[in-house]
Amino acid sequence: MAVIEFDGVTKRFGDLVAVDRLSFTVERGRVVGFLGPNGAGKTTTLRMLLGLVAPSAGRATINGRPYRELKNPLHVVGAVLEASGAYPGRTARNHLRIEALLGQVSPARVDRALELVGLTEAADRRVGKFSLGMRQRLGLATALLCDPEVLILDEPANGLDPEGVHWLRRMLQGLASEGRTVLVSSHILAEVAQTVDSVVILDHGRLLAHSSLAELTSAANGVIRARTPRAEELRDALVAEGARAQLIGPDQLEIAGATGEEVGTLAAERGIPLFETATEAADLEDIFLRLTAAGAREEVAP
């Protein structure tokens, strides 16, 4: 059974459809990136999963149950939907002590959580003096306090410096290696590509893709650059076959929508000499931009 499951989840705010028939699952021991442009519906989706917003239709569950039906939910799910909302006049340690009382966990977990997020030396500083990155770390400490099996994180790298982002990556991967499940939204695509096992891409509340990074990148043809003295002729032949090709120099083409083998075969059939071909593999950012651009075109299509 999937740890996290969305089954036909829809959320309407009046005439606005924020999330539209969304279905996907997250398995145990995985770090899954939840991606989408601003306004895609990511935060609304996470809030529905945590029982903070009621779906208009469909069902969002953790271990087969809606959040409100979980026994000891703080021990099952840790969540960060924004930088720590701790009272600014309270120290980080005292904030966590209060959270430990609410979660009914040993006070010893406070020091452990502070250590996990690198805030031990700042434990007795008032939260109001914390930077945004430090507040993010405190939010993560709060989420980890009850040793949950599932983590739901909305933009946890926001405000972190490069060292902090690197630390976050190692921590999330370490938690997954222990069998925990992590669903993390982010707009830092290069970092996501180094952190997650798979991605869910959302736009206008609709699911665009849900797959492993390997499957996603292998399915996306990279851009091919070709050099030939008959560039215009090869371009016209490729376009006639449904590929996209454009001149980027008197003897150079940039080609998408065809493999290197297909380009070579087409050139050979027409006796067009190829002096050079090189494929630039698509990365996560390329794929993300293509998918969301395609989604936008569908949105405005009559």
CSV table of C-alpha atoms in Angstrom, one decimal:
chain,number,residue,atom,x,y,z
A,1,MET,CA,0.0,0.0,0.0
A,2,ALA,CA,1.2,3.5,-0.8
A,3,VAL,CA,2.1,5.7,2.1
A,4,ILE,CA,0.7,8.9,0.5
A,5,GLU,CA,-2.2,8.7,-2.0
A,6,PHE,CA,-4.2,11.3,-3.9
A,7,ASP,CA,-7.3,9.8,-5.6
A,8,GLY,CA,-9.2,12.2,-7.9
A,9,VAL,CA,-8.6,15.2,-5.6
A,10,THR,CA,-10.2,18.4,-6.7
A,11,LYS,CA,-10.4,21.7,-4.8
A,12,ARG,CA,-12.6,24.6,-5.9
A,13,PHE,CA,-12.6,28.1,-4.5
A,14,GLY,CA,-15.8,29.5,-6.0
A,15,ASP,CA,-15.3,29.5,-9.8
A,16,LEU,CA,-11.5,28.8,-9.4
A,17,VAL,CA,-10.4,25.2,-9.7
A,18,ALA,CA,-7.1,25.2,-7.8
A,19,VAL,CA,-6.6,21.4,-8.0
A,20,ASP,CA,-8.2,19.4,-10.7
A,21,ARG,CA,-8.8,15.6,-10.4
A,22,LEU,CA,-5.3,15.0,-9.0
A,23,SER,CA,-4.2,11.3,-8.6
A,24,PHE,CA,-0.7,10.0,-7.6
A,25,THR,CA,1.0,7.9,-4.9
A,26,VAL,CA,4.2,8.0,-2.9
A,27,GLU,CA,5.9,4.8,-1.8
A,28,ARG,CA,7.7,4.2,1.5
A,29,GLY,CA,11.4,5.2,1.7
A,30,ARG,CA,11.3,7.6,-1.2
A,31,VAL,CA,12.0,11.3,-1.6
A,32,VAL,CA,9.5,12.7,-4.1
A,33,GLY,CA,9.8,16.2,-5.5
A,34,PHE,CA,6.6,18.1,-5.9
A,35,LEU,CA,7.1,20.7,-8.7
A,36,GLY,CA,5.1,23.4,-10.4
A,37,PRO,CA,5.1,27.1,-11.2
A,38,ASN,CA,3.7,29.6,-8.8
A,39,GLY,CA,0.0,29.2,-8.5
A,40,ALA,CA,0.1,25.6,-9.8
A,41,GLY,CA,-1.8,24.3,-6.7
A,42,LYS,CA,1.1,22.7,-4.8
A,43,THR,CA,0.5,24.4,-1.4
A,44,THR,CA,-3.3,23.8,-1.6
A,45,THR,CA,-2.6,20.1,-2.4
A,46,LEU,CA,-0.3,19.8,0.6
A,47,ARG,CA,-2.8,21.5,2.9
A,48,MET,CA,-5.5,19.1,1.8
A,49,LEU,CA,-3.2,16.2,2.6
A,50,LEU,CA,-2.7,17.6,6.1
A,51,GLY,CA,-6.4,18.2,6.7
A,52,LEU,CA,-6.1,22.0,6.7
A,53,VAL,CA,-8.3,22.3,3.6
A,54,ALA,CA,-11.2,20.0,2.7
A,55,PRO,CA,-11.2,18.7,-0.9
A,56,SER,CA,-14.2,19.5,-3.0
A,57,ALA,CA,-14.0,16.0,-4.4
A,58,GLY,CA,-11.7,13.0,-4.1
A,59,ARG,CA,-9.6,11.7,-1.2
A,60,ALA,CA,-6.1,12.4,0.1
A,61,THR,CA,-4.7,9.8,2.6
A,62,ILE,CA,-1.6,8.9,4.6
A,63,ASN,CA,-1.3,5.1,5.3
A,64,GLY,CA,-4.8,4.7,3.9
A,65,ARG,CA,-6.5,7.3,6.2
A,66,PRO,CA,-7.2,11.0,6.0
A,67,TYR,CA,-5.0,13.0,8.3
A,68,ARG,CA,-7.8,13.7,10.8
A,69,GLU,CA,-8.3,9.9,11.3
A,70,LEU,CA,-4.6,9.1,12.1
A,71,LYS,CA,-3.8,8.0,15.6
A,72,ASN,CA,-1.1,10.2,17.1
A,73,PRO,CA,-0.7,12.2,13.9
A,74,LEU,CA,2.4,14.1,15.1
A,75,HIS,CA,4.1,10.8,15.4
A,76,VAL,CA,3.1,9.8,11.9
A,77,VAL,CA,3.6,13.0,9.9
A,78,GLY,CA,6.0,15.9,10.3
A,79,ALA,CA,5.2,19.0,8.2
A,80,VAL,CA,6.7,22.3,7.3
A,81,LEU,CA,4.5,24.6,5.3
A,82,GLU,CA,6.3,27.8,6.0
A,83,ALA,CA,9.3,29.0,8.0
A,84,SER,CA,8.9,28.4,11.7
A,85,GLY,CA,5.9,30.2,13.2
A,86,ALA,CA,7.5,30.1,16.7
A,87,TYR,CA,6.8,33.0,19.0
A,88,PRO,CA,9.7,35.5,18.3
A,89,GLY,CA,10.4,36.2,22.0
A,90,ARG,CA,10.8,32.5,22.8
A,91,THR,CA,14.1,30.6,22.4
A,92,ALA,CA,14.4,27.7,20.0
A,93,ARG,CA,14.8,25.3,22.9
A,94,ASN,CA,11.7,26.5,24.7
A,95,HIS,CA,9.7,26.4,21.5
A,96,LEU,CA,10.6,22.8,21.0
A,97,ARG,CA,9.9,22.0,24.7
A,98,ILE,CA,6.4,23.2,24.2
A,99,GLU,CA,6.0,21.2,21.0
A,100,ALA,CA,7.4,18.1,22.9
A,101,LEU,CA,4.6,18.5,25.5
A,102,LEU,CA,2.0,18.7,22.7
A,103,GLY,CA,3.4,15.7,21.0
A,104,GLN,CA,3.9,13.8,24.2
A,105,VAL,CA,7.5,12.9,23.6
A,106,SER,CA,10.5,12.8,25.9
A,107,PRO,CA,12.2,16.2,26.5
A,108,ALA,CA,15.4,14.5,25.4
A,109,ARG,CA,14.1,14.6,21.8
A,110,VAL,CA,14.5,18.4,22.0
A,111,ASP,CA,18.3,18.3,22.0
A,112,ARG,CA,18.3,15.5,19.4
A,113,ALA,CA,16.1,17.6,17.0
A,114,LEU,CA,18.3,20.7,17.5
A,115,GLU,CA,21.3,18.6,16.7
A,116,LEU,CA,19.7,17.1,13.6
A,117,VAL,CA,19.2,20.5,12.1
A,118,GLY,CA,22.4,22.2,13.2
A,119,LEU,CA,20.9,24.6,15.8
A,120,THR,CA,22.5,23.3,19.0
A,121,GLU,CA,24.7,26.4,19.4
A,122,ALA,CA,21.7,28.7,18.7
A,123,ALA,CA,19.3,26.8,21.0
A,124,ASP,CA,19.0,29.5,23.6
A,125,ARG,CA,18.7,32.4,21.2
A,126,ARG,CA,15.4,34.1,20.7
A,127,VAL,CA,13.6,33.1,17.5
A,128,GLY,CA,13.0,36.8,16.6
A,129,LYS,CA,16.8,37.1,16.1
A,130,PHE,CA,16.9,34.2,13.7
A,131,SER,CA,17.6,34.5,9.9
A,132,LEU,CA,15.0,33.0,7.5
A,133,GLY,CA,17.4,30.1,7.0
A,134,MET,CA,17.6,29.5,10.8
A,135,ARG,CA,13.8,29.6,11.1
A,136,GLN,CA,13.6,27.0,8.3
A,137,ARG,CA,15.9,24.8,10.3
A,138,LEU,CA,13.7,25.3,13.4
A,139,GLY,CA,10.6,24.4,11.4
A,140,LEU,CA,12.4,21.2,10.3
A,141,ALA,CA,13.4,20.5,14.0
A,142,THR,CA,9.7,20.8,15.0
A,143,ALA,CA,8.6,18.5,12.2
A,144,LEU,CA,11.2,15.9,13.3
A,145,LEU,CA,10.6,16.2,17.0
A,146,CYS,CA,8.1,13.3,17.3
A,147,ASP,CA,10.3,11.0,15.0
A,148,PRO,CA,7.6,10.8,12.3
A,149,GLU,CA,7.6,8.3,9.4
A,150,VAL,CA,6.4,10.8,6.8
A,151,LEU,CA,7.6,14.3,6.1
A,152,ILE,CA,5.6,16.9,4.1
A,153,LEU,CA,7.8,19.9,3.3
A,154,ASP,CA,6.8,23.0,1.3
A,155,GLU,CA,9.9,24.9,0.0
A,156,PRO,CA,12.2,23.9,2.9
A,157,ALA,CA,15.3,25.2,1.1
A,158,ASN,CA,13.9,28.8,1.0
A,159,GLY,CA,16.3,31.1,2.8
A,160,LEU,CA,19.1,28.5,3.1
A,161,ASP,CA,22.6,29.3,1.9
A,162,PRO,CA,24.4,26.9,-0.4
A,163,GLU,CA,25.9,25.0,2.5
A,164,GLY,CA,22.4,24.8,4.1
A,165,VAL,CA,20.9,23.5,0.8
A,166,HIS,CA,23.6,20.8,0.7
A,167,TRP,CA,22.9,19.9,4.3
A,168,LEU,CA,19.2,19.6,3.6
A,169,ARG,CA,19.8,17.3,0.6
A,170,ARG,CA,21.9,14.9,2.7
A,171,MET,CA,19.4,15.0,5.6
A,172,LEU,CA,16.4,14.2,3.4
A,173,GLN,CA,18.3,11.3,1.6
A,174,GLY,CA,19.4,10.0,5.0
A,175,LEU,CA,15.8,10.0,6.3
A,176,ALA,CA,14.6,8.1,3.2
A,177,SER,CA,17.4,5.5,3.7
A,178,GLU,CA,15.9,4.9,7.1
A,179,GLY,CA,12.6,4.0,5.5
A,180,ARG,CA,10.9,7.4,5.9
A,181,THR,CA,8.8,9.0,3.2
A,182,VAL,CA,9.4,12.6,2.1
A,183,LEU,CA,7.2,14.7,-0.2
A,184,VAL,CA,9.0,18.0,-0.8
A,185,SER,CA,7.9,20.9,-2.9
A,186,SER,CA,10.6,23.2,-4.4
A,187,HIS,CA,11.3,25.7,-7.1
A,188,ILE,CA,15.1,25.0,-7.0
A,189,LEU,CA,15.1,22.5,-9.8
A,190,ALA,CA,18.8,21.9,-10.0
A,191,GLU,CA,18.8,21.0,-6.3
A,192,VAL,CA,15.7,18.8,-6.7
A,193,ALA,CA,17.5,16.8,-9.4
A,194,GLN,CA,20.2,15.9,-6.9
A,195,THR,CA,17.9,15.1,-4.0
A,196,VAL,CA,14.8,13.2,-5.1
A,197,ASP,CA,14.0,9.7,-6.4
A,198,SER,CA,11.0,10.8,-8.5
A,199,VAL,CA,9.0,13.9,-9.3
A,200,VAL,CA,5.4,15.0,-9.5
A,201,ILE,CA,4.9,18.0,-11.8
A,202,LEU,CA,1.7,20.0,-11.4
A,203,ASP,CA,0.4,23.0,-13.4
A,204,HIS,CA,-2.9,24.8,-13.2
A,205,GLY,CA,-3.9,22.1,-10.6
A,206,ARG,CA,-3.4,19.3,-13.1
A,207,LEU,CA,-0.9,16.4,-13.1
A,208,LEU,CA,1.6,16.8,-15.9
A,209,ALA,CA,4.1,14.1,-15.0
A,210,HIS,CA,4.8,11.5,-12.3
A,211,SER,CA,7.9,9.4,-12.8
A,212,SER,CA,11.4,8.7,-11.7
A,213,LEU,CA,14.0,11.1,-12.8
A,214,ALA,CA,15.7,8.5,-15.0
A,215,GLU,CA,12.4,7.7,-16.7
A,216,LEU,CA,11.6,11.4,-17.2
A,217,THR,CA,15.0,12.3,-18.7
A,218,SER,CA,15.2,9.2,-20.9
A,219,ALA,CA,11.8,9.9,-22.3
A,220,ALA,CA,12.7,13.5,-23.2
A,221,ASN,CA,14.8,13.8,-26.3
A,222,GLY,CA,17.7,16.1,-25.9
A,223,VAL,CA,18.6,18.9,-28.3
A,224,ILE,CA,20.8,17.8,-31.2
A,225,ARG,CA,23.3,20.1,-32.9
A,226,ALA,CA,24.3,19.1,-36.4
A,227,ARG,CA,26.9,20.6,-38.9
A,228,THR,CA,26.4,20.0,-42.6
A,229,PRO,CA,27.0,22.1,-45.8
A,230,ARG,CA,23.4,21.4,-46.8
A,231,ALA,CA,21.8,22.7,-43.5
A,232,GLU,CA,18.7,24.2,-45.1
A,233,GLU,CA,18.0,21.0,-47.0
A,234,LEU,CA,18.3,18.8,-43.9
A,235,ARG,CA,16.2,21.3,-41.9
A,236,ASP,CA,13.4,21.0,-44.4
A,237,ALA,CA,13.6,17.2,-44.5
A,238,LEU,CA,13.4,17.0,-40.7
A,239,VAL,CA,10.5,19.4,-40.4
A,240,ALA,CA,8.6,17.3,-43.1
A,241,GLU,CA,9.1,14.3,-40.8
A,242,GLY,CA,7.6,16.2,-37.8
A,243,ALA,CA,10.8,17.2,-36.0
A,244,ARG,CA,11.6,20.8,-35.0
A,245,ALA,CA,14.8,22.2,-36.6
A,246,GLN,CA,16.2,25.7,-37.0
A,247,LEU,CA,19.4,27.2,-38.5
A,248,ILE,CA,21.8,28.5,-35.9
A,249,GLY,CA,24.6,29.2,-38.4
A,250,PRO,CA,25.2,28.9,-42.1
A,251,ASP,CA,26.1,25.2,-41.7
A,252,GLN,CA,24.6,24.4,-38.3
A,253,LEU,CA,21.2,23.1,-37.1
A,254,GLU,CA,19.5,22.8,-33.8
A,255,ILE,CA,17.1,19.9,-33.8
A,256,ALA,CA,14.5,18.7,-31.3
A,257,GLY,CA,11.9,15.9,-31.5
A,258,ALA,CA,14.2,13.4,-33.2
A,259,THR,CA,17.0,11.1,-32.1
A,260,GLY,CA,20.6,11.2,-33.4
A,261,GLU,CA,19.9,7.9,-35.2
A,262,GLU,CA,16.9,9.4,-36.9
A,263,VAL,CA,18.8,12.5,-38.0
A,264,GLY,CA,21.7,10.3,-39.4
A,265,THR,CA,19.4,8.0,-41.2
A,266,LEU,CA,17.4,10.8,-42.8
A,267,ALA,CA,20.6,12.5,-43.9
A,268,ALA,CA,22.0,9.3,-45.4
A,269,GLU,CA,18.8,8.6,-47.3
A,270,ARG,CA,19.1,12.0,-49.0
A,271,GLY,CA,22.8,11.9,-49.5
A,272,ILE,CA,23.4,14.9,-47.1
A,273,PRO,CA,26.9,14.8,-45.6
A,274,LEU,CA,27.0,15.2,-41.8
A,275,PHE,CA,30.3,16.6,-40.5
A,276,GLU,CA,29.3,16.6,-36.9
A,277,THR,CA,26.4,15.8,-34.5
A,278,ALA,CA,26.2,16.3,-30.7
A,279,THR,CA,23.3,15.6,-28.4
A,280,GLU,CA,22.7,17.8,-25.3
A,281,ALA,CA,20.8,15.7,-22.8
A,282,ALA,CA,17.7,17.3,-21.4
A,283,ASP,CA,17.9,18.1,-17.7
A,284,LEU,CA,15.1,18.5,-15.2
A,285,GLU,CA,14.7,22.2,-15.8
A,286,ASP,CA,14.4,21.7,-19.5
A,287,ILE,CA,11.7,19.1,-19.0
A,288,PHE,CA,9.9,21.1,-16.5
A,289,LEU,CA,9.8,24.2,-18.8
A,290,ARG,CA,8.6,22.1,-21.7
A,291,LEU,CA,5.8,20.4,-19.8
A,292,THR,CA,4.5,23.6,-18.2
A,293,ALA,CA,4.7,25.4,-21.5
A,294,ALA,CA,2.7,22.6,-23.2
A,295,GLY,CA,0.2,22.8,-20.3
A,296,ALA,CA,-0.2,26.5,-20.8
A,297,ARG,CA,-0.8,26.0,-24.5
A,298,GLU,CA,-3.5,23.4,-23.8
A,299,GLU,CA,-5.1,25.8,-21.3
A,300,VAL,CA,-5.6,28.5,-23.9
A,301,ALA,CA,-6.5,26.2,-26.8
A,302,PRO,CA,-10.1,26.7,-28.0
